[in-house]
Structure formats: structure tokens, C-alpha cells
Amino acid sequence: MDQPQGQGQLQPVLVVIPTYNERENLEPIVRRLHAVLPDAHVLVVDDGSPDGTGDLADELSAADSRVHVLHRTEKAGLGAAYIAGFGWALERDYAVIVEMDADGSHAPEDLPRLLAALPDADLVLGSRYVPGGKVVNWPWHREFLSKGGNLYARLALGAKPKDITGGFRAFRREVLEKLKLHTVASQGYCFQIDLAWRTIEAGFTVVEVPITFAERERGESKMSGNIVREAYIRVTKWGLRRRGSQLKSLFVRKG
């Protein structure tokens, strides 16, 4: 694995923001982002939002060369939107690719902290569950589900991150180039577990920095029972595969 590189090589930055019916939220989040990171570029990946989010994104792009838009014809899920955005980024010269939600739950003001950690890491996770991280205005059942999902993923996979399901993170391009993104089929927050776990298995350095996660003020959450079930089933399969590989290695050593 390549060693983390110096700060001077961590530009330019692209923030990938997937959208579906986020017209009310998109412009404020882009404005806040550029207030703290004026040089960052934004890629809005819109899944054919019927509320006109894609049209608004086009207007923002026409007025600002730092804003780009990737239109998709249907709602195909968070994972597919990010994979499309990553592919777009890797066709260009971005050194850092960031994941961030459009709904305001990820504070752009926390992003400089993520980027500041990249000189010593390959993937930086914005974490709600490390010292200094917190959740604001979240229903108790959502927080219970989130903490439970993270605990289960850590136990099943033997992974160290305390917030492996979070969707606010910064990748070095070298990570995404090596992860075989065309093989990723996960959706929802399972996609976040999948990408982080692949990064860890590939031997890259993963660190967490604290963030403040706030419940969206406008629009509807995309969380559903299907998303939770997908994560449980896939993480269980990955965990069993990991245990099987460990047992196989043990028998080989003893043999």
C-alpha cells in the first residue's frame, strides 16, 4: 500500500452530494460548503428528482463553475449514486473525493477537520461516536438503530471504527481506484459499511474524526426497513466469510 502523502498533494477536492427530492436543502448546503472551503468543487448526483432538484442543480452549475451535475434517470439508491459520482471524479484529476448528504445532517463546517486528517490517513470517517462527536435532534429509535448497527458490524467484521455506517467521509483517490467499485452492489447505509470494510481489508489507513450529526429539518428521511434488512444480511455474510477464512488459515498453519 502506498503511504499517505503530504498535505500539498491533497488538492483538488470534490464533494459528491447525491440528491432525490432535496430542492429545499441543496442551495443552502452548497452555500455553506463554499463558505468554509471556497476552492472545493461539488458534484450533485441527482436521481431524476420529481421536485425539480436536478433543475436547481443545473441553475447552480450555470452560475458557479465549482458546481457540477450528474443526472440519472431514476431513483436507483444511494450506493449506485455514489458509485456514479466516484466514477465521474476518477475520470478527472481530483485528489480527494468526499461523501456528504444534501439534507443538512452533515455540517459542511466539519469538513475542514476531515480534510486536515488526510495527510495521515487514506480514508477519514466523520464519526458521531468518538469523543467530541454527537447527534442532535435524532429520535431515540434512530439513534438506537444506528448504534446497534455499528456494534453489530464491529463484532461481525472485527472492524475498529465506531461509526462505520456514517456517510460523511473523505477518500484519497488512490483508495477508490483500487476498490473495484464496479463490484459494489450495496445500497443504503450498508454501502457505507461495504466501502469502509473494503478499504480496511485492502490495508489502507482509516481514521475517525468527530462530527455533529443533526436530524434533517426539511424533507423526508430515506431510511426504510429494506435498508436495515439489507445491511443485516450482507454484514452477516461478510462476517461468516471472514470467520471461515480465519478457520481455514488456522487449519493450514496446524497442518
mmCIF file of C-alpha atoms in Angstrom:
data_model
loop_
_atom_site.group_PDB
_atom_site.id
_atom_site.type_symbol
_atom_site.label_atom_id
_atom_site.label_comp_id
_atom_site.label_asym_id
_atom_site.label_seq_id
_atom_site.Cartn_x
_atom_site.Cartn_y
_atom_site.Cartn_z
ATOM 1 C CA MET A 1 0.000 0.000 0.000
ATOM 2 C CA ASP A 2 1.200 3.487 -0.782
ATOM 3 C CA GLN A 3 1.988 5.595 2.238
ATOM 4 C CA PRO A 4 -0.194 8.646 2.906
ATOM 5 C CA GLN A 5 1.131 11.627 1.029
ATOM 6 C CA GLY A 6 1.801 15.183 2.106
ATOM 7 C CA GLN A 7 -0.703 17.989 2.560
ATOM 8 C CA GLY A 8 0.423 19.735 -0.608
ATOM 9 C CA GLN A 9 -0.838 16.875 -2.731
ATOM 10 C CA LEU A 10 -4.389 16.833 -1.341
ATOM 11 C CA GLN A 11 -5.938 19.169 -3.886
ATOM 12 C CA PRO A 12 -8.277 19.480 -5.662
ATOM 13 C CA VAL A 13 -11.252 18.317 -3.581
ATOM 14 C CA LEU A 14 -14.592 17.133 -4.951
ATOM 15 C CA VAL A 15 -17.639 16.790 -2.682
ATOM 16 C CA VAL A 16 -20.165 14.288 -4.072
ATOM 17 C CA ILE A 17 -23.738 15.046 -2.972
ATOM 18 C CA PRO A 18 -26.434 12.563 -4.049
ATOM 19 C CA THR A 19 -29.953 14.006 -4.230
ATOM 20 C CA TYR A 20 -33.524 12.852 -4.523
ATOM 21 C CA ASN A 21 -36.169 15.481 -3.739
ATOM 22 C CA GLU A 22 -33.777 17.820 -1.948
ATOM 23 C CA ARG A 23 -34.702 21.086 -3.680
ATOM 24 C CA GLU A 24 -35.197 22.948 -0.405
ATOM 25 C CA ASN A 25 -31.888 21.781 1.031
ATOM 26 C CA LEU A 26 -29.459 21.846 -1.886
ATOM 27 C CA GLU A 27 -28.678 25.530 -2.304
ATOM 28 C CA PRO A 28 -28.133 26.231 1.433
ATOM 29 C CA ILE A 29 -25.787 23.268 1.821
ATOM 30 C CA VAL A 30 -23.712 24.261 -1.223
ATOM 31 C CA ARG A 31 -23.536 27.846 0.034
ATOM 32 C CA ARG A 32 -22.358 26.712 3.492
ATOM 33 C CA LEU A 33 -19.806 24.378 1.927
ATOM 34 C CA HIS A 34 -18.233 27.111 -0.165
ATOM 35 C CA ALA A 35 -18.202 29.452 2.813
ATOM 36 C CA VAL A 36 -15.718 27.141 4.582
ATOM 37 C CA LEU A 37 -13.986 25.630 1.529
ATOM 38 C CA PRO A 38 -14.053 28.172 -1.315
ATOM 39 C CA ASP A 39 -11.858 26.045 -3.609
ATOM 40 C CA ALA A 40 -13.810 22.802 -3.286
ATOM 41 C CA HIS A 41 -15.852 21.540 -6.199
ATOM 42 C CA VAL A 42 -19.289 19.975 -5.798
ATOM 43 C CA LEU A 43 -20.849 17.194 -7.860
ATOM 44 C CA VAL A 44 -24.613 16.878 -7.451
ATOM 45 C CA VAL A 45 -25.750 13.383 -8.469
ATOM 46 C CA ASP A 46 -29.496 13.663 -8.957
ATOM 47 C CA ASP A 47 -31.673 10.572 -9.414
ATOM 48 C CA GLY A 48 -34.379 12.245 -11.505
ATOM 49 C CA SER A 49 -35.964 14.100 -8.579
ATOM 50 C CA PRO A 50 -39.606 14.938 -9.379
ATOM 51 C CA ASP A 51 -39.430 18.061 -7.190
ATOM 52 C CA GLY A 52 -37.007 19.784 -9.572
ATOM 53 C CA THR A 53 -33.796 19.289 -7.586
ATOM 54 C CA GLY A 54 -31.957 18.479 -10.816
ATOM 55 C CA ASP A 55 -33.152 21.694 -12.453
ATOM 56 C CA LEU A 56 -31.981 23.718 -9.464
ATOM 57 C CA ALA A 57 -28.614 21.957 -9.589
ATOM 58 C CA ASP A 58 -28.290 22.958 -13.237
ATOM 59 C CA GLU A 59 -29.008 26.581 -12.291
ATOM 60 C CA LEU A 60 -26.355 26.499 -9.572
ATOM 61 C CA SER A 61 -23.871 24.959 -12.011
ATOM 62 C CA ALA A 62 -24.575 27.590 -14.662
ATOM 63 C CA ALA A 63 -23.873 30.327 -12.119
ATOM 64 C CA ASP A 64 -20.811 28.726 -10.487
ATOM 65 C CA SER A 65 -18.026 26.797 -12.236
ATOM 66 C CA ARG A 66 -17.302 24.945 -8.983
ATOM 67 C CA VAL A 67 -20.674 23.143 -9.146
ATOM 68 C CA HIS A 68 -21.206 20.185 -11.466
ATOM 69 C CA VAL A 69 -24.251 17.997 -12.078
ATOM 70 C CA LEU A 70 -24.642 14.345 -12.996
ATOM 71 C CA HIS A 71 -28.216 13.458 -13.959
ATOM 72 C CA ARG A 72 -29.523 9.916 -13.552
ATOM 73 C CA THR A 73 -32.876 8.887 -14.944
ATOM 74 C CA GLU A 74 -34.318 7.031 -11.955
ATOM 75 C CA LYS A 75 -34.013 6.521 -8.230
ATOM 76 C CA ALA A 76 -31.518 3.653 -8.081
ATOM 77 C CA GLY A 77 -30.326 4.005 -4.492
ATOM 78 C CA LEU A 78 -27.625 5.799 -2.549
ATOM 79 C CA GLY A 79 -24.887 3.311 -3.358
ATOM 80 C CA ALA A 80 -25.430 3.478 -7.110
ATOM 81 C CA ALA A 81 -25.474 7.283 -6.985
ATOM 82 C CA TYR A 82 -22.160 7.416 -5.137
ATOM 83 C CA ILE A 83 -20.556 4.859 -7.465
ATOM 84 C CA ALA A 84 -21.602 7.010 -10.437
ATOM 85 C CA GLY A 85 -20.186 10.095 -8.716
ATOM 86 C CA PHE A 86 -16.924 8.355 -7.870
ATOM 87 C CA GLY A 87 -16.559 7.243 -11.477
ATOM 88 C CA TRP A 88 -17.078 10.825 -12.649
ATOM 89 C CA ALA A 89 -14.453 12.034 -10.173
ATOM 90 C CA LEU A 90 -11.871 9.416 -11.151
ATOM 91 C CA GLU A 91 -12.158 10.450 -14.791
ATOM 92 C CA ARG A 92 -10.843 13.830 -13.671
ATOM 93 C CA ASP A 93 -7.890 14.962 -11.561
ATOM 94 C CA TYR A 94 -9.458 15.176 -8.090
ATOM 95 C CA ALA A 95 -7.093 14.058 -5.336
ATOM 96 C CA VAL A 96 -9.786 13.862 -2.629
ATOM 97 C CA ILE A 97 -13.365 12.679 -3.032
ATOM 98 C CA VAL A 98 -15.836 13.433 -0.234
ATOM 99 C CA GLU A 99 -19.236 11.906 0.551
ATOM 100 C CA MET A 100 -21.794 14.262 2.059
ATOM 101 C CA ASP A 101 -25.585 14.263 2.381
ATOM 102 C CA ALA A 102 -27.688 17.064 0.926
ATOM 103 C CA ASP A 103 -30.171 17.258 3.793
ATOM 104 C CA GLY A 104 -28.040 19.245 6.242
ATOM 105 C CA SER A 105 -27.367 16.337 8.598
ATOM 106 C CA HIS A 106 -23.679 16.627 7.719
ATOM 107 C CA ALA A 107 -22.372 20.057 8.650
ATOM 108 C CA PRO A 108 -20.043 21.447 5.961
ATOM 109 C CA GLU A 109 -18.313 23.301 8.785
ATOM 110 C CA ASP A 110 -16.936 19.926 9.960
ATOM 111 C CA LEU A 111 -15.362 19.125 6.589
ATOM 112 C CA PRO A 112 -12.073 21.014 7.157
ATOM 113 C CA ARG A 113 -11.481 18.716 10.142
ATOM 114 C CA LEU A 114 -11.884 15.638 7.931
ATOM 115 C CA LEU A 115 -9.508 17.030 5.323
ATOM 116 C CA ALA A 116 -6.957 18.010 7.977
ATOM 117 C CA ALA A 117 -6.701 14.331 8.989
ATOM 118 C CA LEU A 118 -5.986 13.069 5.459
ATOM 119 C CA PRO A 119 -2.198 13.618 5.497
ATOM 120 C CA ASP A 120 -2.020 10.716 7.977
ATOM 121 C CA ALA A 121 -4.808 8.578 6.505
ATOM 122 C CA ASP A 122 -6.296 7.218 3.312
ATOM 123 C CA LEU A 123 -9.936 7.353 4.438
ATOM 124 C CA VAL A 124 -11.281 9.708 7.092
ATOM 125 C CA LEU A 125 -14.655 8.881 8.634
ATOM 126 C CA GLY A 126 -16.749 11.633 10.169
ATOM 127 C CA SER A 127 -17.826 9.947 13.389
ATOM 128 C CA ARG A 128 -20.756 10.535 15.701
ATOM 129 C CA TYR A 129 -19.454 8.044 18.246
ATOM 130 C CA VAL A 130 -15.893 9.084 19.055
ATOM 131 C CA PRO A 131 -15.097 11.642 21.778
ATOM 132 C CA GLY A 132 -16.318 15.025 20.590
ATOM 133 C CA GLY A 133 -18.862 13.582 18.169
ATOM 134 C CA LYS A 134 -22.569 13.927 18.813
ATOM 135 C CA VAL A 135 -26.073 13.538 17.423
ATOM 136 C CA VAL A 136 -28.620 16.382 17.573
ATOM 137 C CA ASN A 137 -32.430 16.092 17.405
ATOM 138 C CA TRP A 138 -32.492 12.435 16.427
ATOM 139 C CA PRO A 139 -35.404 10.246 17.589
ATOM 140 C CA TRP A 140 -34.261 7.718 20.176
ATOM 141 C CA HIS A 141 -35.156 4.760 17.957
ATOM 142 C CA ARG A 142 -32.973 6.067 15.112
ATOM 143 C CA GLU A 143 -30.002 6.510 17.429
ATOM 144 C CA PHE A 144 -30.612 3.060 18.919
ATOM 145 C CA LEU A 145 -30.727 1.554 15.424
ATOM 146 C CA SER A 146 -27.547 3.381 14.383
ATOM 147 C CA LYS A 147 -25.537 2.409 17.454
ATOM 148 C CA GLY A 148 -26.820 -1.156 17.261
ATOM 149 C CA GLY A 149 -25.881 -1.427 13.591
ATOM 150 C CA ASN A 150 -22.395 -0.119 14.249
ATOM 151 C CA LEU A 151 -21.894 -2.503 17.148
ATOM 152 C CA TYR A 152 -23.070 -5.473 15.091
ATOM 153 C CA ALA A 153 -20.772 -4.528 12.196
ATOM 154 C CA ARG A 154 -17.775 -4.231 14.527
ATOM 155 C CA LEU A 155 -18.476 -7.610 16.125
ATOM 156 C CA ALA A 156 -19.209 -9.415 12.851
ATOM 157 C CA LEU A 157 -16.304 -7.952 10.893
ATOM 158 C CA GLY A 158 -13.758 -7.305 13.608
ATOM 159 C CA ALA A 159 -13.616 -3.717 12.376
ATOM 160 C CA LYS A 160 -12.322 -0.975 14.677
ATOM 161 C CA PRO A 161 -14.236 2.153 13.517
ATOM 162 C CA LYS A 162 -17.004 3.143 15.908
ATOM 163 C CA ASP A 163 -19.082 4.764 13.148
ATOM 164 C CA ILE A 164 -18.634 2.544 10.113
ATOM 165 C CA THR A 165 -22.191 3.289 8.889
ATOM 166 C CA GLY A 166 -21.728 7.061 8.658
ATOM 167 C CA GLY A 167 -21.947 8.770 5.286
ATOM 168 C CA PHE A 168 -19.705 11.798 5.853
ATOM 169 C CA ARG A 169 -16.203 10.775 4.794
ATOM 170 C CA ALA A 170 -13.184 11.739 2.704
ATOM 171 C CA PHE A 171 -11.266 9.338 0.438
ATOM 172 C CA ARG A 172 -7.921 9.707 -1.219
ATOM 173 C CA ARG A 173 -8.453 8.916 -4.897
ATOM 174 C CA GLU A 174 -5.958 6.032 -4.644
ATOM 175 C CA VAL A 175 -8.403 4.165 -2.397
ATOM 176 C CA LEU A 176 -11.302 4.393 -4.826
ATOM 177 C CA GLU A 177 -9.034 3.444 -7.718
ATOM 178 C CA LYS A 178 -8.193 0.136 -6.005
ATOM 179 C CA LEU A 179 -11.572 -0.911 -4.577
ATOM 180 C CA LYS A 180 -13.123 -2.419 -7.739
ATOM 181 C CA LEU A 181 -16.156 -0.172 -7.461
ATOM 182 C CA HIS A 182 -17.928 -1.993 -10.300
ATOM 183 C CA THR A 183 -18.396 -4.961 -7.929
ATOM 184 C CA VAL A 184 -20.170 -2.926 -5.222
ATOM 185 C CA ALA A 185 -23.889 -3.720 -5.100
ATOM 186 C CA SER A 186 -24.766 -2.486 -1.594
ATOM 187 C CA GLN A 187 -27.298 0.269 -1.009
ATOM 188 C CA GLY A 188 -28.358 2.429 1.926
ATOM 189 C CA TYR A 189 -26.019 2.602 4.890
ATOM 190 C CA CYS A 190 -24.850 -0.906 4.020
ATOM 191 C CA PHE A 191 -22.990 0.809 1.196
ATOM 192 C CA GLN A 192 -21.058 2.812 3.774
ATOM 193 C CA ILE A 193 -20.118 -0.346 5.683
ATOM 194 C CA ASP A 194 -19.144 -2.044 2.430
ATOM 195 C CA LEU A 195 -16.797 0.749 1.283
ATOM 196 C CA ALA A 196 -15.156 1.177 4.688
ATOM 197 C CA TRP A 197 -14.685 -2.585 5.107
ATOM 198 C CA ARG A 198 -13.170 -2.933 1.630
ATOM 199 C CA THR A 199 -10.801 -0.082 2.471
ATOM 200 C CA ILE A 200 -9.732 -1.765 5.707
ATOM 201 C CA GLU A 201 -9.285 -5.168 4.042
ATOM 202 C CA ALA A 202 -7.141 -3.551 1.328
ATOM 203 C CA GLY A 203 -4.719 -2.382 4.019
ATOM 204 C CA PHE A 204 -5.403 1.331 3.827
ATOM 205 C CA THR A 205 -5.242 3.602 6.852
ATOM 206 C CA VAL A 206 -8.668 4.579 8.218
ATOM 207 C CA VAL A 207 -9.164 7.175 10.945
ATOM 208 C CA GLU A 208 -12.195 8.804 12.573
ATOM 209 C CA VAL A 209 -12.723 12.438 13.499
ATOM 210 C CA PRO A 210 -15.670 13.783 15.500
ATOM 211 C CA ILE A 211 -18.627 15.426 13.771
ATOM 212 C CA THR A 212 -22.009 16.764 14.832
ATOM 213 C CA PHE A 213 -24.840 14.938 13.082
ATOM 214 C CA ALA A 214 -28.182 16.766 13.021
ATOM 215 C CA GLU A 215 -31.557 15.402 12.012
ATOM 216 C CA ARG A 216 -32.812 16.943 8.778
ATOM 217 C CA GLU A 217 -35.100 19.960 9.212
ATOM 218 C CA ARG A 218 -36.809 19.712 5.802
ATOM 219 C CA GLY A 219 -37.857 16.811 3.614
ATOM 220 C CA GLU A 220 -38.258 13.130 4.405
ATOM 221 C CA SER A 221 -35.705 10.569 5.556
ATOM 222 C CA LYS A 222 -34.798 7.850 3.029
ATOM 223 C CA MET A 223 -34.348 5.211 5.776
ATOM 224 C CA SER A 224 -36.537 2.127 5.406
ATOM 225 C CA GLY A 225 -36.913 -1.407 6.706
ATOM 226 C CA ASN A 226 -35.450 -2.779 3.475
ATOM 227 C CA ILE A 227 -32.271 -0.771 4.017
ATOM 228 C CA VAL A 228 -31.876 -2.190 7.526
ATOM 229 C CA ARG A 229 -32.505 -5.761 6.359
ATOM 230 C CA GLU A 230 -30.007 -5.434 3.530
ATOM 231 C CA ALA A 231 -27.312 -4.264 5.938
ATOM 232 C CA TYR A 232 -28.003 -7.072 8.420
ATOM 233 C CA ILE A 233 -27.939 -9.793 5.757
ATOM 234 C CA ARG A 234 -24.845 -8.547 3.970
ATOM 235 C CA VAL A 235 -22.825 -7.859 7.126
ATOM 236 C CA THR A 236 -23.724 -11.326 8.432
ATOM 237 C CA LYS A 237 -22.490 -12.905 5.188
ATOM 238 C CA TRP A 238 -19.269 -10.898 5.258
ATOM 239 C CA GLY A 239 -18.721 -11.822 8.890
ATOM 240 C CA LEU A 240 -19.250 -15.543 8.230
ATOM 241 C CA ARG A 241 -16.878 -15.371 5.275
ATOM 242 C CA ARG A 242 -14.283 -13.685 7.480
ATOM 243 C CA ARG A 243 -14.650 -16.382 10.167
ATOM 244 C CA GLY A 244 -14.361 -19.082 7.512
ATOM 245 C CA SER A 245 -11.139 -17.574 6.189
ATOM 246 C CA GLN A 246 -9.711 -17.375 9.702
ATOM 247 C CA LEU A 247 -10.519 -21.041 10.387
ATOM 248 C CA LYS A 248 -9.053 -22.099 7.047
ATOM 249 C CA SER A 249 -5.829 -20.239 7.817
ATOM 250 C CA LEU A 250 -5.690 -21.831 11.260
ATOM 251 C CA PHE A 251 -6.059 -25.343 9.855
ATOM 252 C CA VAL A 252 -3.411 -24.650 7.212
ATOM 253 C CA ARG A 253 -0.937 -23.496 9.869
ATOM 254 C CA LYS A 254 -1.642 -26.525 12.040
ATOM 255 C CA GLY A 255 -1.416 -28.878 9.058
#
